[in-house]
């Protein structure tokens, strides 16, 4: 008989520090190192996304070490913060089209951004709906980290290799995107495997994040070369930026 999965995740805050640090490092070259250069809209997204990650890290610790009442209060604040993440991302994503990306990445990653934002939003909503089932609630919350993980890892791989090679690209950014996919799916696969081995179940939260990010990554080239999507970006987004 499998053990119940209704436990308190005593070390979740430590494990969540890993994607948090990787995400901060991944956006270092394109955001943190250029704080005085980037426009205000990027600061809005950078601030809300960072605070969301902070809440994600501290909430398991507060639940285990402090009080459920405080955990719920911070969760209520986090719900509004998640709305800020979504709103600010909608201001930033269209600027992928003028960020210097070329070829199918220009339009494909714009599509990725919009759909990943839907995935993040769905995970937050499900976490709130499952707030009384702590095993499901916690996993839906954890899964929110992976919708931004692939863009962060891709940037970390590409810019790290760029810096190591004296500013000359060792690989095209398109390759870094697929390396980032591997780096992002491996921890999800491990968590799915550990849950199944220990509790005999696979949680929808991790499965949605896994298949969602895999399918989205594979769609980058498809959507980046799909004419109706290119036309929509050119007509709606680019004109909206001008």
Short mmCIF file of N, CA, C and O in Angstrom, two decimals, residues 34 43 58 72 79 81 98 121 131 135 150 155 159 175 177 186 196 198 203 211 227 240:
data_model
loop_
_atom_site.label_atom_id
_atom_site.label_comp_id
_atom_site.label_asym_id
_atom_site.label_seq_id
_atom_site.Cartn_x
_atom_site.Cartn_y
_atom_site.Cartn_z
N UNK A 34 21.67 45.32 -16.92
CA UNK A 34 21.32 46.51 -17.71
C UNK A 34 20.17 47.29 -17.07
O UNK A 34 19.33 47.86 -17.75
N UNK A 43 11.08 46.66 -15.85
CA UNK A 43 11.26 46.70 -14.40
C UNK A 43 10.01 46.18 -13.70
O UNK A 43 10.10 45.48 -12.69
N UNK A 58 9.54 31.01 0.03
CA UNK A 58 9.33 31.14 1.48
C UNK A 58 8.04 30.50 1.98
O UNK A 58 7.95 30.14 3.16
N UNK A 72 -1.51 31.68 4.66
CA UNK A 72 -2.69 32.06 3.88
C UNK A 72 -2.71 33.55 3.56
O UNK A 72 -3.12 33.95 2.47
N UNK A 79 -1.63 36.08 -4.78
CA UNK A 79 -2.62 36.00 -5.84
C UNK A 79 -2.64 37.30 -6.65
O UNK A 79 -2.69 37.28 -7.89
N UNK A 81 -0.14 39.40 -6.73
CA UNK A 81 1.19 39.50 -7.33
C UNK A 81 1.25 38.70 -8.63
O UNK A 81 1.85 39.14 -9.62
N UNK A 98 11.17 43.19 -31.36
CA UNK A 98 12.17 44.22 -31.63
C UNK A 98 13.42 44.04 -30.76
O UNK A 98 14.17 44.99 -30.53
N UNK A 121 -0.73 31.09 -15.56
CA UNK A 121 -2.00 31.53 -14.99
C UNK A 121 -2.87 30.35 -14.57
O UNK A 121 -3.47 30.36 -13.48
N UNK A 131 -6.54 24.70 -2.75
CA UNK A 131 -5.86 25.22 -1.55
C UNK A 131 -6.08 24.35 -0.31
O UNK A 131 -5.27 24.39 0.62
N UNK A 135 -1.27 18.58 -0.81
CA UNK A 135 -0.37 17.91 -1.75
C UNK A 135 -0.55 18.44 -3.17
O UNK A 135 0.41 18.73 -3.87
N UNK A 150 12.43 27.59 -18.76
CA UNK A 150 13.09 27.34 -20.04
C UNK A 150 13.69 28.62 -20.63
O UNK A 150 14.85 28.61 -21.05
N UNK A 155 18.74 31.37 -21.88
CA UNK A 155 19.58 32.57 -21.82
C UNK A 155 20.88 32.30 -21.06
O UNK A 155 21.95 32.77 -21.44
N UNK A 159 24.31 32.95 -23.08
CA UNK A 159 25.16 34.08 -22.68
C UNK A 159 26.39 33.63 -21.91
O UNK A 159 27.43 34.30 -21.97
N UNK A 175 19.69 26.72 -30.71
CA UNK A 175 20.17 25.50 -30.05
C UNK A 175 20.04 25.63 -28.53
O UNK A 175 19.68 24.66 -27.85
N UNK A 177 17.80 27.16 -26.95
CA UNK A 177 16.39 26.95 -26.59
C UNK A 177 16.12 25.47 -26.37
O UNK A 177 15.46 25.08 -25.38
N UNK A 186 14.07 17.64 -17.31
CA UNK A 186 14.70 16.62 -16.46
C UNK A 186 14.21 16.69 -15.01
O UNK A 186 13.79 15.68 -14.44
N UNK A 196 5.52 9.01 -8.19
CA UNK A 196 4.91 7.72 -8.56
C UNK A 196 5.51 6.59 -7.74
O UNK A 196 4.79 5.69 -7.29
N UNK A 198 6.90 6.77 -4.75
CA UNK A 198 6.60 6.88 -3.33
C UNK A 198 5.12 6.83 -3.01
O UNK A 198 4.70 6.25 -2.01
N UNK A 203 0.93 13.51 -10.57
CA UNK A 203 0.10 14.69 -10.39
C UNK A 203 -0.03 15.48 -11.69
O UNK A 203 0.94 15.67 -12.42
N UNK A 211 4.37 18.45 -20.31
CA UNK A 211 3.90 18.39 -21.70
C UNK A 211 3.70 19.78 -22.29
O UNK A 211 3.91 19.99 -23.49
N UNK A 227 2.56 31.58 -41.47
CA UNK A 227 2.33 32.90 -42.04
C UNK A 227 1.23 33.69 -41.33
O UNK A 227 1.36 34.89 -41.11
N UNK A 240 1.25 48.06 -32.85
CA UNK A 240 0.94 48.53 -31.50
C UNK A 240 2.14 49.12 -30.79
O UNK A 240 2.01 49.97 -29.92
#
